[in-house]
mmCIF file of C-alpha atoms in Angstrom:
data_model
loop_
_atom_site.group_PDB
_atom_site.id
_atom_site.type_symbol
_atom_site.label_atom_id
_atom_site.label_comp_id
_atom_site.label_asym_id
_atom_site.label_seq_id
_atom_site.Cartn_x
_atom_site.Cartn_y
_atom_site.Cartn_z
ATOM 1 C CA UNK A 1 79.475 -47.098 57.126
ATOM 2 C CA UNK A 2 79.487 -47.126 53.230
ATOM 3 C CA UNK A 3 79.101 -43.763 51.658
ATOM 4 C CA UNK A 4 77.429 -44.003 48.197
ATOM 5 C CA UNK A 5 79.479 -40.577 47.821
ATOM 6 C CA UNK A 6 81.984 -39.912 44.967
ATOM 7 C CA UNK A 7 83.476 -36.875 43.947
ATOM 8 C CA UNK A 8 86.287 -35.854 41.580
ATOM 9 C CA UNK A 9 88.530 -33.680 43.210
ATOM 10 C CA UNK A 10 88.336 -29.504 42.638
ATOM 11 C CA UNK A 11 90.392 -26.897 43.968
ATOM 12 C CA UNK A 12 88.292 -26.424 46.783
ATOM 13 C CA UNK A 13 89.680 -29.903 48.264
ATOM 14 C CA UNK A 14 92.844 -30.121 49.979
ATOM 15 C CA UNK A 15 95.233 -32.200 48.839
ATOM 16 C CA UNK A 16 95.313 -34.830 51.447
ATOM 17 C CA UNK A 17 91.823 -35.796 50.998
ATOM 18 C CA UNK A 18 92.306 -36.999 47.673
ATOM 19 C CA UNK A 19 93.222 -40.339 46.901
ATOM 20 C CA UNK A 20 94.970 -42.093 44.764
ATOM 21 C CA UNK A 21 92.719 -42.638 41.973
ATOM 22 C CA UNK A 22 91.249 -39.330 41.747
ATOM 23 C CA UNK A 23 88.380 -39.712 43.921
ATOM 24 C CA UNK A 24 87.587 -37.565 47.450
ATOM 25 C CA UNK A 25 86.991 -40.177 50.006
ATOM 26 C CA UNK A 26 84.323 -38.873 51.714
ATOM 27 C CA UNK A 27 85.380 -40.943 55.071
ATOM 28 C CA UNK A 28 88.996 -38.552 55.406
ATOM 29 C CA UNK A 29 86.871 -35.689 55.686
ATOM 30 C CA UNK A 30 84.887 -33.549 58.062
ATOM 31 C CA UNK A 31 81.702 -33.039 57.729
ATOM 32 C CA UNK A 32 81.839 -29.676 56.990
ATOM 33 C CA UNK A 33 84.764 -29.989 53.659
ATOM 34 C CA UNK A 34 82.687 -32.929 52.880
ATOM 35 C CA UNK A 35 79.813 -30.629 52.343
ATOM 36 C CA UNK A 36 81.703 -27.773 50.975
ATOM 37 C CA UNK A 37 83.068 -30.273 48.628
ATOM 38 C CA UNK A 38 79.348 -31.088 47.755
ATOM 39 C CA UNK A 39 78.742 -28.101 47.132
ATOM 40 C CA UNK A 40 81.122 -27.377 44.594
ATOM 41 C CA UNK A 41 81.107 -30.288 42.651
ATOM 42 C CA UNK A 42 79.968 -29.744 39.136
ATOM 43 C CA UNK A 43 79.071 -33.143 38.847
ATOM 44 C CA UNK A 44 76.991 -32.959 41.959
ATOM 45 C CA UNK A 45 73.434 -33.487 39.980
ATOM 46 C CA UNK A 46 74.599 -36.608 38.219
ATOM 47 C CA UNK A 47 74.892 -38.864 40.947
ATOM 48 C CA UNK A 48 71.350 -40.355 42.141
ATOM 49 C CA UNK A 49 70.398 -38.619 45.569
ATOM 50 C CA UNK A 50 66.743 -37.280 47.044
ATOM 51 C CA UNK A 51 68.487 -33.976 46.477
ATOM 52 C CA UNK A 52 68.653 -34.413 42.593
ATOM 53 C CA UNK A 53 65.282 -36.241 43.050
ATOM 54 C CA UNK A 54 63.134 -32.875 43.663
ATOM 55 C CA UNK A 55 65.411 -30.526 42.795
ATOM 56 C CA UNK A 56 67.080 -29.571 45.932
ATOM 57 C CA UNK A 57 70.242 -26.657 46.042
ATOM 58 C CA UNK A 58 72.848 -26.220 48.489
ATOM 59 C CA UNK A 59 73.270 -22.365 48.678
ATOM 60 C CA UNK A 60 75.125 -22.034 52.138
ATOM 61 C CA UNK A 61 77.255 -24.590 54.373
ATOM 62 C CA UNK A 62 78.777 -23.252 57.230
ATOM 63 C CA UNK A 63 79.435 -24.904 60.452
ATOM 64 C CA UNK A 64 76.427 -25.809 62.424
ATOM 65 C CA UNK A 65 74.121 -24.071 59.716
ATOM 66 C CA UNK A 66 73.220 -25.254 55.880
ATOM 67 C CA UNK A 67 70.668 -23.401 53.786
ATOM 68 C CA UNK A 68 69.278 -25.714 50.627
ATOM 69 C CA UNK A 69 66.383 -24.643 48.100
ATOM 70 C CA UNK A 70 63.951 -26.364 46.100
ATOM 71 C CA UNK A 71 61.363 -25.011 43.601
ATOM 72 C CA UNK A 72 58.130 -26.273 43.483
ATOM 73 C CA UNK A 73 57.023 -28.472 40.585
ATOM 74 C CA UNK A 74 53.513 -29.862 39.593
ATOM 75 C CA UNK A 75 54.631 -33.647 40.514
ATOM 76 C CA UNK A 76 54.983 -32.657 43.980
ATOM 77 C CA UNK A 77 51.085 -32.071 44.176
ATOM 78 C CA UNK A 78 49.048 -33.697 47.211
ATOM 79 C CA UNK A 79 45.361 -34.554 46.514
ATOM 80 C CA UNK A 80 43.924 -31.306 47.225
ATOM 81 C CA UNK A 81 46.770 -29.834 44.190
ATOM 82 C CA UNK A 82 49.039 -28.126 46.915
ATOM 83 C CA UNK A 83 52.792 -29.216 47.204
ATOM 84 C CA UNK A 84 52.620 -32.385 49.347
ATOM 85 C CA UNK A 85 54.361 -32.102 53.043
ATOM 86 C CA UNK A 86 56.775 -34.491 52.606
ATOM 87 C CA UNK A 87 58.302 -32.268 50.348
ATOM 88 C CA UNK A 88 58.937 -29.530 53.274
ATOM 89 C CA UNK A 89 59.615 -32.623 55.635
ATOM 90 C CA UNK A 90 62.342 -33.806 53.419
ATOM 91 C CA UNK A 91 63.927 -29.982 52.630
ATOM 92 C CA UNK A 92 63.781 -29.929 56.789
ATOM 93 C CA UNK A 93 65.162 -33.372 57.080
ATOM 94 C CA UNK A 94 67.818 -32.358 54.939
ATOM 95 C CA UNK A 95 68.808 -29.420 55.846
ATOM 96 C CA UNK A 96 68.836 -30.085 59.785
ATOM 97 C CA UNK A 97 70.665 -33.278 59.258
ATOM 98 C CA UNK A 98 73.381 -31.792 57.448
ATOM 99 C CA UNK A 99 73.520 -29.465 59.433
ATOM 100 C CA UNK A 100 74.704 -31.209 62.195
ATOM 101 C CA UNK A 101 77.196 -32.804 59.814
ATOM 102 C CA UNK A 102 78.689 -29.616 59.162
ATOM 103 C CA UNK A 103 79.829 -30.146 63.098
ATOM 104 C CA UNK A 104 81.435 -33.948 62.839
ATOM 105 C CA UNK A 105 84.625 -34.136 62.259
ATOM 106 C CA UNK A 106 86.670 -37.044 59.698
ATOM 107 C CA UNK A 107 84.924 -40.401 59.534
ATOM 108 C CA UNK A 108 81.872 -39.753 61.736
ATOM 109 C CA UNK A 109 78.141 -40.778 60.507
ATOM 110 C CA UNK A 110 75.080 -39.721 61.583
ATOM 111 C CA UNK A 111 71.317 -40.963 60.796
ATOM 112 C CA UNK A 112 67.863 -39.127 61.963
ATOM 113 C CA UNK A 113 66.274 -40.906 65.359
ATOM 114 C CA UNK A 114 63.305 -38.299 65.105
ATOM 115 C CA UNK A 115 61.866 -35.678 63.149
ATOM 116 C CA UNK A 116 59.146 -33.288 64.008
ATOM 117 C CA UNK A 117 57.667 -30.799 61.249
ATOM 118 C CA UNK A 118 55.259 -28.196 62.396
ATOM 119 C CA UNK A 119 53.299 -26.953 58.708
ATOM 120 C CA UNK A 120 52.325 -23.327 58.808
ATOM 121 C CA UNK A 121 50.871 -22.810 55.349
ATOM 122 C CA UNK A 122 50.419 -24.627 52.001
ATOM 123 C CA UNK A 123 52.983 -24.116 49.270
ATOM 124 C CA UNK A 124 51.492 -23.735 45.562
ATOM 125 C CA UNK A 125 52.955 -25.859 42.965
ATOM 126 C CA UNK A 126 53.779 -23.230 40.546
ATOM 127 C CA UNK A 127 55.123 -21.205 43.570
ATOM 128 C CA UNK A 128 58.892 -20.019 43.558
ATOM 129 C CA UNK A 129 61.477 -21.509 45.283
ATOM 130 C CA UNK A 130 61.500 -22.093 48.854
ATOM 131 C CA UNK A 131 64.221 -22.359 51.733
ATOM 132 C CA UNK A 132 65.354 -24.400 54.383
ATOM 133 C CA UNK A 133 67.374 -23.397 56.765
ATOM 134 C CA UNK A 134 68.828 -25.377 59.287
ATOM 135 C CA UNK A 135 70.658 -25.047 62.716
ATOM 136 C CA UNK A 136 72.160 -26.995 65.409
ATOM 137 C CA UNK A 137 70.965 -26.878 68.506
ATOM 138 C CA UNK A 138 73.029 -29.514 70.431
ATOM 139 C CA UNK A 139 76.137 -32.188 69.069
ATOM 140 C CA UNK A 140 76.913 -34.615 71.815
ATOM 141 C CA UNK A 141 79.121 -38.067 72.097
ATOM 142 C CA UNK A 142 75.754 -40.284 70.737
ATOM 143 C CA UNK A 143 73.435 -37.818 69.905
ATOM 144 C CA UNK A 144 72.602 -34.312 67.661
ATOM 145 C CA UNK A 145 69.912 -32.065 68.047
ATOM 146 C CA UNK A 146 69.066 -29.252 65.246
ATOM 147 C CA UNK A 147 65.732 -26.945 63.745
ATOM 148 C CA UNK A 148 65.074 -25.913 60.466
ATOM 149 C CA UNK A 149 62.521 -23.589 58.694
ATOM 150 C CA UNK A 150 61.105 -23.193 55.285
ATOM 151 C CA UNK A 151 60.359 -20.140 54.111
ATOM 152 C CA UNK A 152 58.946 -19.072 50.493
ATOM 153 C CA UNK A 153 60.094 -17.002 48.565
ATOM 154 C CA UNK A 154 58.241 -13.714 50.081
ATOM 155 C CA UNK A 155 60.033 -14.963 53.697
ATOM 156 C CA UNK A 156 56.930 -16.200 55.136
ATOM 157 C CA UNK A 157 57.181 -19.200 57.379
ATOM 158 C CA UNK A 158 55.772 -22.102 55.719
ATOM 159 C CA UNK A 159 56.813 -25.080 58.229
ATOM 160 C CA UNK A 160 59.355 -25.240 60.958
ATOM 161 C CA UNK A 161 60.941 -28.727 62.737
ATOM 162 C CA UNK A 162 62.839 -30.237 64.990
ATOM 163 C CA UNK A 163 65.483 -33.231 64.777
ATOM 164 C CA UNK A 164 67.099 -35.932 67.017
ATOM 165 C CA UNK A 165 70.056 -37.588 65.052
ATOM 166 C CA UNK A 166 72.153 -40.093 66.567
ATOM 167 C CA UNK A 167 76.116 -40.090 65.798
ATOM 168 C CA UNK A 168 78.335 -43.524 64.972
ATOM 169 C CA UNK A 169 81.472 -42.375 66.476
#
């Protein structure tokens, strides 16, 4: 596995998961400092990722439980001038996925096998923020199991999912 991921070190990183030219590498750490680290980094939003794509937050990371935002935007619109699904399918992908991160320890990948979103109600695009929260249900030797919601910002349910990730051990 080749992690696209590169971050300069920050206090919150221990000292031996730096290396020697300045640079975390992302494969020494857990999943959890790895997203802590992610967190943190106040370069986070200039390296290309879906996250910086449509806006997307990190607010909590704990283990086996993350909790990202995203605020909706007119270029998220579907045809009928709603935000699109896929915007709440990738907040839940995200979210439940990294989740289960939080959980794997130094130099262990994951990828979703299956995702199942459930929508409750439409988002507008000039809405505030919404939330995804997500929360392991399961981490076994080849496979990870989590659910996520979305909330908005009044904390109604707007969509809730499940996830099936496998894990390259």
């Amino acid at each position: 596995m080749q992690p696209y991921i590169i971050m300069t070190t920050s206090p919150q990183i221990s000292t031996e998961s730096r290396t020697v030219d300045g640079h975390v590498d992302p494969l020494s750490m857990s999943g959890l400092e790895l997203m802590r680290a992610w967190m943190n980094d106040a370069d986070r939003g200039a390296r290309p990722s879906i996250g910086r794509l449509i806006g997307m937050s990190p607010k909590q990371i704990d283990e086996g439980s993350v909790t990202f935002t995203v605020t909706p935007q007119p270029d998220f619109a579907n045809p009928l001038g709603t935000v699109h699904g896929g915007i709440c399918a990738t907040l839940l992908d995200s979210v439940m996925g990294c989740a289960i991160h939080t959980t794997l320890p130094a130099g262990v990948g994951y990828t979703t096998l299956e995702l199942k979103v459930n929508y409750i109600r439409t988002v507008a695009v000039d809405a505030e923020e919404i939330t995804g929260v997500g929360t392991v249900i399961h981490v076994g030797g080849r496979t990870a199991t989590a659910e996520g919601k979305v909330y908005s910002a009044d904390g109604k349910l707007v969509a809730h999912g499940s996830t099936t990730c496998i894990v390259f051990r």
